[in-house]
XYZ file of C-alpha atoms in Angstrom:
690
model
C -39.018 25.820 -50.644
C -42.448 26.576 -51.160
C -44.028 29.479 -52.319
C -45.274 31.995 -49.970
C -48.131 33.823 -51.961
C -48.240 33.666 -55.413
C -45.500 35.389 -57.559
C -47.723 37.601 -59.461
C -48.400 39.507 -56.016
C -44.855 40.472 -55.299
C -44.414 40.998 -59.005
C -47.765 44.087 -58.459
C -46.025 45.265 -55.807
C -42.603 45.325 -57.395
C -41.120 43.240 -54.477
C -38.849 40.418 -54.760
C -38.223 37.762 -51.850
C -34.815 35.960 -51.636
C -33.793 33.359 -48.693
C -30.618 33.311 -46.912
C -28.277 30.316 -47.738
C -25.700 29.226 -44.759
C -22.685 30.340 -46.637
C -24.447 33.732 -46.620
C -24.862 33.991 -49.825
C -29.081 34.317 -51.664
C -31.512 32.787 -53.713
C -34.289 34.604 -55.367
C -37.602 32.853 -54.839
C -39.589 33.441 -57.856
C -39.194 35.896 -60.924
C -36.643 38.255 -61.151
C -37.885 41.799 -61.613
C -36.877 43.971 -64.306
C -35.592 46.789 -62.044
C -33.841 43.763 -59.939
C -31.967 42.410 -62.598
C -31.063 45.986 -63.562
C -28.874 45.871 -60.455
C -28.319 42.575 -60.123
C -27.980 41.164 -63.796
C -26.875 37.520 -63.230
C -30.302 36.684 -61.407
C -31.990 36.844 -64.904
C -29.298 33.700 -65.657
C -31.050 31.880 -62.699
C -27.936 32.071 -60.641
C -28.805 30.873 -56.994
C -26.679 32.212 -55.260
C -26.207 36.241 -55.504
C -24.136 38.463 -53.563
C -25.999 41.395 -52.544
C -23.495 43.432 -51.088
C -21.746 43.242 -54.313
C -24.974 45.312 -56.367
C -26.504 47.518 -53.095
C -23.942 49.609 -51.470
C -26.317 50.104 -48.751
C -27.635 46.544 -48.396
C -23.770 45.246 -46.491
C -24.491 47.691 -43.310
C -28.219 46.905 -43.345
C -27.365 42.682 -43.495
C -25.453 42.917 -40.527
C -28.212 43.966 -38.157
C -30.622 41.554 -40.543
C -27.577 38.657 -39.252
C -27.854 39.515 -35.671
C -32.371 39.775 -36.195
C -31.666 36.292 -37.999
C -29.703 34.700 -35.481
C -31.779 35.761 -32.080
C -35.123 34.005 -33.716
C -36.404 37.654 -33.323
C -40.465 37.495 -34.551
C -41.268 40.963 -36.273
C -39.705 42.710 -38.930
C -36.662 44.750 -39.523
C -36.812 47.456 -41.728
C -33.971 49.388 -43.555
C -35.240 52.492 -43.775
C -35.613 54.332 -47.469
C -32.028 54.349 -49.745
C -31.444 55.378 -52.824
C -29.100 53.403 -55.557
C -27.963 54.240 -58.957
C -28.070 51.743 -61.884
C -25.728 51.291 -64.491
C -27.354 53.780 -66.707
C -27.507 56.436 -63.840
C -31.251 56.304 -62.809
C -31.726 57.208 -59.025
C -34.575 53.950 -57.794
C -35.173 54.157 -54.110
C -35.909 51.211 -52.312
C -36.741 49.526 -48.592
C -35.460 46.164 -47.186
C -37.494 44.229 -44.663
C -35.855 41.314 -42.738
C -37.831 38.455 -41.326
C -37.875 34.990 -39.751
C -39.735 32.369 -40.650
C -39.022 29.358 -38.206
C -35.441 28.297 -39.761
C -35.915 30.263 -42.949
C -34.146 33.119 -43.087
C -36.142 35.575 -45.379
C -35.237 38.757 -47.072
C -37.467 41.404 -48.914
C -36.713 44.246 -51.672
C -38.985 47.045 -52.564
C -39.035 49.416 -55.012
C -40.138 52.294 -53.914
C -41.707 55.333 -56.036
C -41.026 58.499 -55.005
C -41.949 62.182 -55.471
C -40.258 65.069 -56.909
C -40.127 66.516 -53.603
C -38.942 63.349 -52.010
C -36.061 62.649 -53.922
C -34.930 66.318 -53.584
C -35.355 66.268 -49.919
C -33.098 62.871 -49.913
C -30.351 64.053 -51.902
C -30.646 67.697 -50.234
C -29.888 65.509 -46.600
C -27.668 63.717 -48.481
C -25.524 67.091 -49.259
C -26.043 67.863 -45.856
C -24.325 64.688 -44.290
C -21.567 65.435 -46.541
C -21.060 68.883 -45.489
C -21.196 67.923 -41.920
C -18.511 64.892 -42.942
C -16.648 67.666 -44.599
C -16.749 69.603 -41.585
C -15.407 67.120 -39.037
C -12.350 65.600 -41.231
C -11.082 69.446 -41.048
C -11.494 69.876 -37.776
C -9.776 65.806 -37.113
C -7.111 67.095 -39.345
C -6.816 70.553 -37.530
C -6.823 68.641 -34.230
C -3.855 66.276 -35.552
C -1.860 69.214 -36.216
C -2.355 70.937 -32.822
C -1.508 67.638 -31.265
C 1.994 67.083 -33.773
C 2.424 71.167 -32.399
C 1.437 69.929 -28.796
C 4.507 66.973 -28.945
C 6.886 68.906 -30.121
C 6.629 71.887 -27.533
C 6.609 68.652 -24.194
C 10.217 67.236 -26.499
C 12.065 70.751 -25.780
C 10.547 71.333 -22.425
C 11.601 67.485 -21.725
C 15.193 68.056 -23.189
C 15.973 71.359 -21.420
C 14.553 69.475 -18.093
C 16.536 66.593 -18.907
C 19.870 68.447 -18.977
C 18.658 70.156 -16.153
C 18.310 66.915 -14.281
C 21.722 65.879 -15.749
C 23.452 69.370 -14.137
C 22.109 68.823 -10.681
C 23.027 65.114 -10.757
C 26.463 66.153 -12.024
C 26.688 68.564 -8.487
C 25.423 66.012 -6.801
C 27.800 63.563 -7.363
C 30.626 65.608 -7.004
C 29.080 66.761 -3.565
C 28.656 63.027 -2.682
C 32.380 62.501 -3.524
C 33.638 65.707 -1.505
C 31.975 63.847 1.574
C 33.051 60.645 1.060
C 36.272 61.897 0.676
C 36.324 63.157 4.486
C 34.541 60.347 5.727
C 37.551 57.961 4.327
C 40.484 60.376 5.854
C 38.441 60.580 9.421
C 37.474 56.835 9.463
C 39.218 54.529 7.494
C 38.852 51.487 9.446
C 35.561 52.157 10.840
C 34.247 52.183 6.775
C 35.998 49.151 6.385
C 34.385 47.122 8.967
C 30.911 48.829 7.977
C 31.299 47.722 4.214
C 32.047 44.412 5.254
C 29.448 42.038 3.746
C 29.835 39.680 6.718
C 28.158 40.397 10.439
C 31.290 41.907 13.275
C 30.665 42.607 16.241
C 32.791 43.675 19.268
C 31.818 41.682 22.359
C 33.018 42.902 26.016
C 31.324 40.947 28.438
C 28.304 40.385 27.910
C 27.649 43.731 26.243
C 27.596 44.208 21.997
C 29.726 47.607 21.900
C 29.696 47.934 18.187
C 27.861 45.989 15.318
C 28.657 46.752 11.550
C 25.649 47.250 9.401
C 25.738 43.480 7.770
C 25.042 42.120 11.277
C 22.288 44.537 12.351
C 20.630 43.625 8.610
C 21.408 39.701 8.806
C 19.556 39.953 12.648
C 16.663 42.353 11.332
C 17.497 45.406 13.459
C 17.806 48.865 12.965
C 21.329 49.980 11.599
C 23.109 51.166 14.987
C 20.128 50.130 17.313
C 22.553 46.424 18.611
C 25.215 48.759 20.004
C 25.399 49.055 24.141
C 22.703 46.071 23.825
C 23.170 42.859 25.810
C 24.156 40.153 23.374
C 22.245 37.494 24.324
C 19.006 40.259 23.989
C 19.967 40.622 20.643
C 19.093 36.553 19.276
C 15.334 35.892 20.240
C 16.084 32.438 20.828
C 18.288 33.331 23.967
C 19.316 29.426 24.466
C 20.580 28.928 21.267
C 22.720 32.099 21.806
C 24.265 30.732 24.793
C 25.079 27.757 23.450
C 27.077 29.023 20.391
C 28.611 31.164 22.721
C 29.810 28.569 25.085
C 31.574 26.954 22.063
C 33.245 30.170 20.945
C 34.516 30.987 24.623
C 35.660 27.005 24.556
C 36.947 26.801 20.821
C 39.000 30.360 21.948
C 40.240 28.645 24.945
C 41.732 25.605 23.215
C 43.072 26.932 19.843
C 42.467 30.927 20.087
C 39.943 30.382 17.797
C 36.269 29.744 18.722
C 34.136 28.844 15.786
C 30.856 26.997 15.367
C 27.183 26.678 13.404
C 24.079 27.648 15.086
C 20.865 27.766 14.145
C 19.528 31.577 15.148
C 16.648 33.652 14.903
C 16.585 37.571 13.851
C 13.827 39.923 15.554
C 11.196 38.811 13.243
C 11.199 35.591 13.502
C 13.159 34.306 10.803
C 15.377 31.410 11.390
C 18.890 31.408 9.738
C 21.965 29.118 9.844
C 24.845 30.792 10.757
C 28.807 30.118 11.083
C 30.159 32.538 13.966
C 33.786 32.446 14.746
C 35.384 34.718 17.716
C 38.816 36.198 18.027
C 40.111 37.605 21.170
C 41.525 41.574 20.987
C 43.880 39.806 23.592
C 44.592 36.051 23.736
C 45.697 36.732 27.716
C 42.805 39.063 28.135
C 39.438 38.449 26.971
C 38.095 41.273 28.739
C 39.391 43.418 26.699
C 36.804 42.032 24.052
C 35.987 39.443 21.552
C 35.577 40.529 18.025
C 33.092 37.783 16.457
C 32.372 37.451 12.985
C 28.823 36.456 11.764
C 28.034 34.772 7.746
C 25.185 33.500 6.822
C 25.039 30.224 5.361
C 21.105 29.157 5.199
C 21.012 29.580 1.234
C 24.495 27.320 1.143
C 22.991 24.893 3.721
C 19.661 24.691 1.260
C 22.274 24.802 -1.903
C 24.019 21.658 -0.080
C 20.280 19.854 0.498
C 18.815 20.645 -3.360
C 22.387 19.343 -4.301
C 21.926 15.463 -1.789
C 18.847 16.007 -3.341
C 19.572 16.163 -7.041
C 21.747 13.165 -5.860
C 18.839 11.012 -4.866
C 17.087 12.082 -7.687
C 20.118 11.252 -10.315
C 20.326 7.426 -8.493
C 16.613 7.295 -9.173
C 16.487 8.086 -12.593
C 19.513 5.667 -13.370
C 17.546 3.004 -11.925
C 15.080 3.738 -14.003
C 17.245 3.638 -16.525
C 18.633 0.168 -15.820
C 15.054 -0.916 -15.396
C 13.899 -0.209 -18.792
C 16.894 -0.825 -20.128
C 15.933 -4.225 -19.042
C 12.638 -3.978 -19.797
C 13.834 -2.636 -23.354
C 15.612 -5.911 -23.663
C 12.905 -8.789 -23.121
C 9.844 -7.158 -23.839
C 10.651 -7.896 -27.519
C 11.068 -12.075 -27.023
C 8.496 -11.989 -24.517
C 6.155 -10.653 -26.917
C 7.145 -12.848 -29.714
C 6.371 -15.442 -27.140
C 2.567 -14.289 -26.411
C 2.271 -13.186 -29.868
C 2.619 -17.041 -30.545
C 0.313 -18.534 -27.502
C -2.157 -15.727 -29.079
C -1.812 -16.148 -32.618
C -2.155 -19.530 -32.690
C -4.971 -19.734 -29.571
C -7.246 -17.486 -31.832
C -6.654 -19.614 -35.002
C -7.177 -22.668 -32.772
C -10.593 -20.555 -31.776
C -11.788 -20.502 -35.148
C -12.200 -24.384 -35.814
C -13.403 -25.678 -32.633
C -17.077 -26.923 -31.601
C -19.015 -23.752 -30.188
C -19.966 -24.321 -25.913
C -17.203 -27.337 -25.472
C -14.141 -27.832 -22.726
C -11.989 -27.072 -25.527
C -13.249 -23.708 -26.901
C -13.263 -23.105 -22.945
C -10.363 -24.262 -22.393
C -8.802 -21.971 -25.374
C -10.704 -18.688 -24.058
C -8.868 -19.554 -20.821
C -5.322 -19.770 -22.570
C -6.561 -16.151 -24.668
C -7.739 -14.435 -21.292
C -4.175 -15.265 -19.663
C -2.282 -14.370 -22.441
C -3.919 -11.177 -22.970
C -3.024 -10.347 -18.917
C 0.383 -10.966 -19.550
C 0.193 -9.053 -22.428
C -1.134 -6.041 -19.958
C 1.703 -6.915 -17.452
C 4.193 -6.343 -20.087
C 2.720 -3.148 -21.126
C 2.767 -2.033 -17.348
C 6.491 -2.841 -17.376
C 7.172 -1.035 -20.026
C 4.779 1.926 -18.536
C 6.636 2.054 -15.533
C 9.849 2.794 -17.528
C 8.275 4.874 -19.650
C 8.660 3.043 -23.383
C 5.224 2.106 -24.131
C 3.535 4.883 -26.335
C 0.040 6.053 -24.785
C -3.180 7.824 -26.625
C -4.203 11.189 -24.601
C -6.661 12.720 -24.849
C -8.530 15.898 -22.747
C -10.167 14.453 -20.287
C -11.989 15.933 -17.151
C -10.453 14.638 -13.869
C -13.698 15.532 -11.977
C -16.476 12.557 -12.530
C -13.083 9.569 -13.787
C -12.186 10.252 -9.666
C -15.666 9.872 -8.543
C -16.005 6.970 -10.424
C -13.358 5.216 -9.599
C -13.826 5.774 -5.392
C -17.627 4.203 -6.304
C -15.616 0.932 -7.246
C -13.345 1.540 -4.398
C -15.947 1.646 -1.692
C -17.323 -2.143 -2.461
C -14.208 -3.415 -2.000
C -12.846 -1.831 1.408
C -14.021 -2.866 4.828
C -16.310 -0.183 6.403
C -14.039 0.463 9.004
C -11.893 2.561 6.344
C -13.989 6.170 5.388
C -13.549 7.493 2.223
C -14.064 11.381 1.945
C -14.076 12.997 -1.438
C -13.080 16.848 -1.586
C -13.687 18.003 -5.840
C -13.515 21.638 -6.267
C -14.930 23.640 -8.457
C -12.928 23.660 -12.058
C -12.847 21.517 -15.088
C -10.036 19.951 -13.988
C -9.224 18.924 -17.745
C -5.590 16.845 -18.176
C -4.196 15.008 -21.411
C -4.637 11.783 -20.145
C -6.803 8.312 -20.482
C -9.265 6.907 -18.001
C -7.935 3.950 -17.249
C -4.786 5.297 -16.323
C -5.607 7.674 -14.167
C -8.064 4.528 -12.705
C -4.960 3.248 -12.168
C -3.665 5.817 -10.481
C -6.242 6.581 -8.126
C -6.564 2.736 -7.175
C -2.822 1.977 -6.010
C -2.283 4.837 -4.278
C -5.850 4.490 -2.029
C -5.136 0.634 -1.765
C -1.756 1.003 -0.254
C -3.506 3.662 1.833
C -6.174 1.021 2.536
C -3.901 -1.607 3.376
C -1.789 0.705 5.877
C -5.611 1.046 7.741
C -6.592 -2.172 7.265
C -6.477 -3.240 11.722
C -7.721 -0.610 12.848
C -9.598 1.441 10.405
C -9.627 5.115 9.534
C -10.006 7.709 6.697
C -8.952 7.894 3.322
C -9.045 11.885 1.715
C -8.944 12.119 -1.953
C -9.415 15.989 -3.038
C -8.685 17.818 -6.787
C -8.700 20.958 -7.361
C -6.041 23.213 -10.044
C -3.367 25.389 -8.891
C -0.891 27.400 -9.897
C 2.693 26.784 -9.295
C 5.187 29.244 -8.806
C 8.835 28.895 -9.812
C 9.192 28.106 -6.025
C 7.015 25.886 -5.770
C 8.711 23.459 -8.203
C 12.242 23.603 -7.042
C 11.931 20.685 -5.290
C 10.244 19.419 -8.310
C 12.310 19.670 -11.131
C 10.457 17.907 -13.981
C 7.621 20.439 -13.442
C 7.850 23.995 -14.671
C 5.601 26.725 -13.874
C 1.912 27.358 -14.773
C -1.000 25.562 -14.492
C -1.600 22.254 -12.579
C -4.651 19.452 -12.001
C -3.341 18.745 -7.962
C -4.559 15.164 -6.897
C -3.930 14.677 -3.483
C -4.712 10.687 -1.478
C -4.284 10.837 2.170
C -4.735 8.725 4.906
C -4.769 8.034 8.346
C -2.495 5.134 8.654
C 0.461 4.190 10.436
C 2.269 6.352 8.281
C 6.267 5.310 6.656
C 9.362 5.973 8.268
C 11.501 8.508 5.809
C 14.220 5.440 4.737
C 11.274 3.124 3.336
C 10.606 6.720 1.886
C 13.229 7.067 -0.273
C 12.646 4.120 -1.555
C 8.879 4.008 -2.175
C 8.998 4.349 -5.862
C 11.589 1.893 -7.111
C 10.355 -1.378 -8.807
C 9.771 -4.030 -6.906
C 10.554 -2.363 -3.599
C 7.748 -3.311 -0.877
C 7.366 -3.415 2.763
C 4.255 -5.906 2.592
C 4.516 -9.746 3.604
C 5.243 -12.108 0.845
C 2.176 -12.703 -1.315
C 0.197 -9.074 0.158
C 2.292 -7.179 -3.279
C 4.643 -7.031 -5.903
C 6.091 -3.643 -5.339
C 5.425 -2.337 -8.846
C 1.890 -0.475 -8.035
C 3.878 2.956 -6.948
C 6.470 2.415 -9.531
C 3.758 2.124 -11.916
C 1.901 5.133 -10.794
C 5.131 7.667 -10.746
C 5.968 5.805 -14.446
C 2.127 6.916 -15.388
C 2.622 10.473 -14.443
C 5.978 10.945 -15.512
C 5.059 10.087 -19.281
C 2.026 12.830 -18.734
C 4.347 15.022 -17.944
C 3.543 15.400 -14.165
C 4.923 14.703 -10.713
C 4.072 12.943 -7.894
C 5.399 13.856 -4.202
C 4.845 11.956 -0.624
C 5.136 13.010 2.784
C 4.685 10.867 5.619
C 4.863 10.968 9.643
C 4.786 7.985 12.115
C 1.628 7.406 13.906
C -0.451 10.115 11.932
C -0.404 8.687 8.203
C 0.768 9.447 4.775
C -0.321 11.585 2.051
C 0.460 11.504 -1.944
C 0.335 14.749 -4.396
C 0.208 14.230 -8.053
C 0.409 17.148 -10.499
C -0.375 16.937 -14.143
C 0.001 19.524 -16.566
C -3.294 21.276 -17.007
C -5.039 21.785 -20.439
C -7.533 25.095 -20.741
C -8.501 24.222 -24.782
C -8.964 20.519 -25.252
C -9.377 19.401 -28.839
C -11.911 17.123 -29.257
C -11.231 14.039 -31.316
C -13.804 12.313 -33.608
C -15.053 9.042 -32.644
C -13.988 5.729 -35.254
C -16.436 3.467 -36.002
C -14.823 -0.046 -35.464
C -13.831 -1.899 -38.554
C -14.962 -5.230 -38.883
C -11.960 -7.825 -40.463
C -12.681 -8.426 -44.083
C -11.679 -10.944 -46.096
C -9.245 -10.732 -49.681
C -7.552 -12.098 -52.388
C -4.385 -9.846 -52.330
C -0.945 -10.808 -52.214
C 0.979 -10.029 -48.985
C 4.611 -10.496 -48.306
C 5.395 -11.145 -44.218
C 8.676 -10.927 -42.752
C 9.617 -11.708 -39.035
C 13.101 -13.721 -37.918
C 11.169 -15.813 -35.651
C 10.358 -18.826 -37.703
C 6.727 -19.659 -35.950
C 5.984 -16.101 -36.053
C 6.177 -16.231 -39.556
C 4.109 -19.177 -40.342
C 1.444 -17.786 -38.113
C 1.217 -14.911 -39.928
C 0.998 -16.947 -43.154
C -1.838 -19.331 -41.581
C -4.067 -16.423 -40.250
C -4.123 -14.391 -43.118
C -4.510 -17.020 -45.671
C -7.460 -18.375 -43.470
C -9.140 -15.013 -44.864
C -8.496 -15.708 -48.262
C -4.879 -14.014 -49.376
C -2.055 -15.183 -50.832
C 1.055 -15.069 -48.267
C 4.759 -15.285 -49.176
C 6.246 -16.175 -45.404
C 9.963 -15.358 -45.212
C 12.199 -14.929 -41.782
C 15.330 -13.030 -43.649
C 15.266 -9.669 -44.359
C 17.744 -9.869 -46.403
C 16.426 -12.565 -48.864
C 12.685 -10.656 -48.925
C 14.031 -7.397 -50.049
C 15.676 -9.711 -52.904
C 12.379 -11.274 -54.009
C 10.619 -8.073 -53.777
C 13.709 -6.308 -56.154
C 13.520 -9.119 -58.434
C 9.278 -9.212 -58.488
C 7.516 -5.748 -56.857
C 4.782 -6.154 -58.918
C 3.953 -9.539 -57.360
C 2.851 -7.758 -53.840
C -0.303 -5.943 -52.672
C 1.391 -5.299 -49.462
C 3.547 -5.928 -46.912
C 3.886 -6.779 -43.136
C 7.408 -7.321 -41.105
C 8.865 -7.141 -37.677
C 11.314 -4.469 -36.590
C 14.148 -6.195 -34.755
C 15.798 -8.695 -37.317
C 19.305 -9.206 -37.704
C 21.280 -8.388 -40.781
C 18.297 -5.427 -41.666
C 15.510 -3.911 -39.202
C 12.608 -3.673 -40.323
C 12.604 0.608 -40.778
C 15.580 -0.334 -43.004
C 13.897 -2.898 -45.044
C 10.636 -0.547 -45.421
C 12.664 2.482 -46.579
C 14.848 0.270 -49.389
C 11.138 -1.368 -50.266
C 9.696 2.193 -50.558
C 12.749 3.008 -52.965
C 11.609 0.511 -55.321
C 7.790 0.832 -55.174
C 6.550 4.180 -53.482
C 3.261 3.370 -53.199
C 3.701 -0.100 -51.262
C 1.561 -0.399 -48.370
C 3.830 -1.315 -45.120
C 2.995 -2.729 -41.543
C 6.180 -2.144 -39.449
C 5.637 -5.058 -36.243
C 7.714 -4.532 -33.090
C 7.570 -5.353 -29.251
C 9.512 -2.721 -28.374
C 8.796 0.470 -29.509
C 11.893 2.765 -27.730
C 13.249 3.107 -31.100
C 10.780 3.396 -33.187
C 7.202 5.611 -32.946
C 4.189 6.769 -35.177
C 5.378 9.686 -36.243
C 8.696 8.434 -36.615
C 7.742 5.686 -39.212
C 4.997 7.958 -40.459
C 7.492 10.123 -41.987
C 9.467 7.610 -43.600
C 6.127 6.374 -45.642
C 4.971 3.144 -43.404
C 1.787 3.095 -43.550
C 0.243 1.553 -39.874
C 2.705 0.949 -37.291
C 1.336 -2.421 -34.720
C 2.948 -2.942 -31.310
C 3.303 -6.928 -30.579
C 1.729 -9.149 -29.372
C -0.629 -9.249 -32.307
C -4.283 -9.661 -32.312
C -5.068 -11.386 -35.484
C -8.732 -9.367 -35.762
C -7.001 -5.890 -35.272
C -4.349 -6.836 -37.954
C -6.779 -8.500 -40.347
C -8.987 -5.026 -40.144
C -5.785 -3.395 -40.297
C -4.924 -5.170 -43.650
C -8.179 -4.279 -45.253
C -8.032 -1.106 -44.586
C -4.823 -0.391 -46.446
C -5.572 -2.425 -49.105
C -9.220 -0.961 -49.669
């Protein structure tokens, strides 16, 4: 920092200049004056970071105000006013501090002020007055605290007396209620039993409800006693349903002596109930004497039964997905090994062909097809939730808008796209590719249902807070905040029998060649992997709507982007283990082309023996996971026991049994999914060796 003014000028006016550092300390600018050295001895040694609050007690409060002054980049000056400090010898000195902002620099000026005797005495007297005032306030606070304690004690004693009085009153009330209850039971035993029944009971004579207990009144949301004497049909708002139920009861009584029926009835307030009614005559030979009708609300039981059926369907769906997962996992390893060989040898061949030739173009087509096959395997593993995904905080609004722009170009003009994105952050933990995939699959299906007559696709996005009752039909979700993405169309709709299987893998209603049946299954797999849920409802002739719920996040963690490292060459020694001979040979040839010395082996047992005999001969180990005799994970653990510092890369085409977290806990440095891209492998090898 350049000097603001000549240093001797600050010395002449007994002032020091300090600049605030980013860590909150101060650096002295210019020479340390004698009086400053007395208060801050380390300044004489050229110390660059000075803690002023340690030596000037008054400055601690002023520096808080100065910090606000500097942060707001205020112009002008901020002064502390005069204060007195005592040095190590007991000599009193008066100071005044000034905060100044000079662009990005935060400057503190401390000036030694010379006082007259009268000024000094005035400050001392003021300090004494403040001390006396502080003492007086302290005494008042102590008195208030004592008064508060006394008041609490008085309240406690009076509360105890009141509680005792209440207890005596409660006992008197209990005794009186017992006496009243005994009187009622002695005079109306039968009526009390009927009234206490949790089942609705009524006596019907002719068309009149002569008597109804409280349970029946409560069930129909009528006041207690208000039903007695009323026309039975008038007690039920839906007269047609009551007449049908009454007819069934009378018919049953005439046939078997007891009439039973399940009926949907409405209460006074319009609430729909599912009830079980049973009628028994007082006299089977003379129905005019009356019929006792019991009414039981089985609404919750019916809902529970529906929920059980729904859970059974969901269990069946989960079992189908589990079976699909076992199938996918079974083929993933072998298929990825095949792809590893195709991609690897194609990449090697590309390094030896002349650019811009037909052979190079043909090899490029092979690589493109292989990459599509790799993505297909990844899609199947995503469907069965066995593929590890890297998620990051995403704001869905811009991604949805971008996907709809791409979609618009591929749809006919007869189909209109409407979007409604509500205000809010709509933050989720996901990745943009999968969100695109969800939206494109749902919108493509919607467009397919409207391709003949055209229509409207409505895409809406908003934040919702699901309560416990909201997630009853979505057992995969827990109550809490979610981002809701909805896709609605005005197509021909979907039959209920189709909806039950709509997410099944390979199930499709499209003509051959128009679809694989994987689209919606993949959508469901992606959403479940992210902890979400997708629902569908449809009405024939009116359209279909899909609702996607993804867990919302409120505090996204920013990930630092890592620069892509170019593949490097080297001369280190590598042990490459894979039970597939073609892949072992491929790894050896590829790495040797980069200058490495490679020992390729197809037996994990032989690889362990070779490493055990000469652990110092290898600088890095690359091993497959799924191998006979010993898996790659077990091999890695044994190698690390022999030599804990050996870098190990574990490769697999099927990640259900091992994950990055699991491998890192065992000491494995890197975990790669097959099929391997040789450039990526070379880059990882170089990074670990470096």
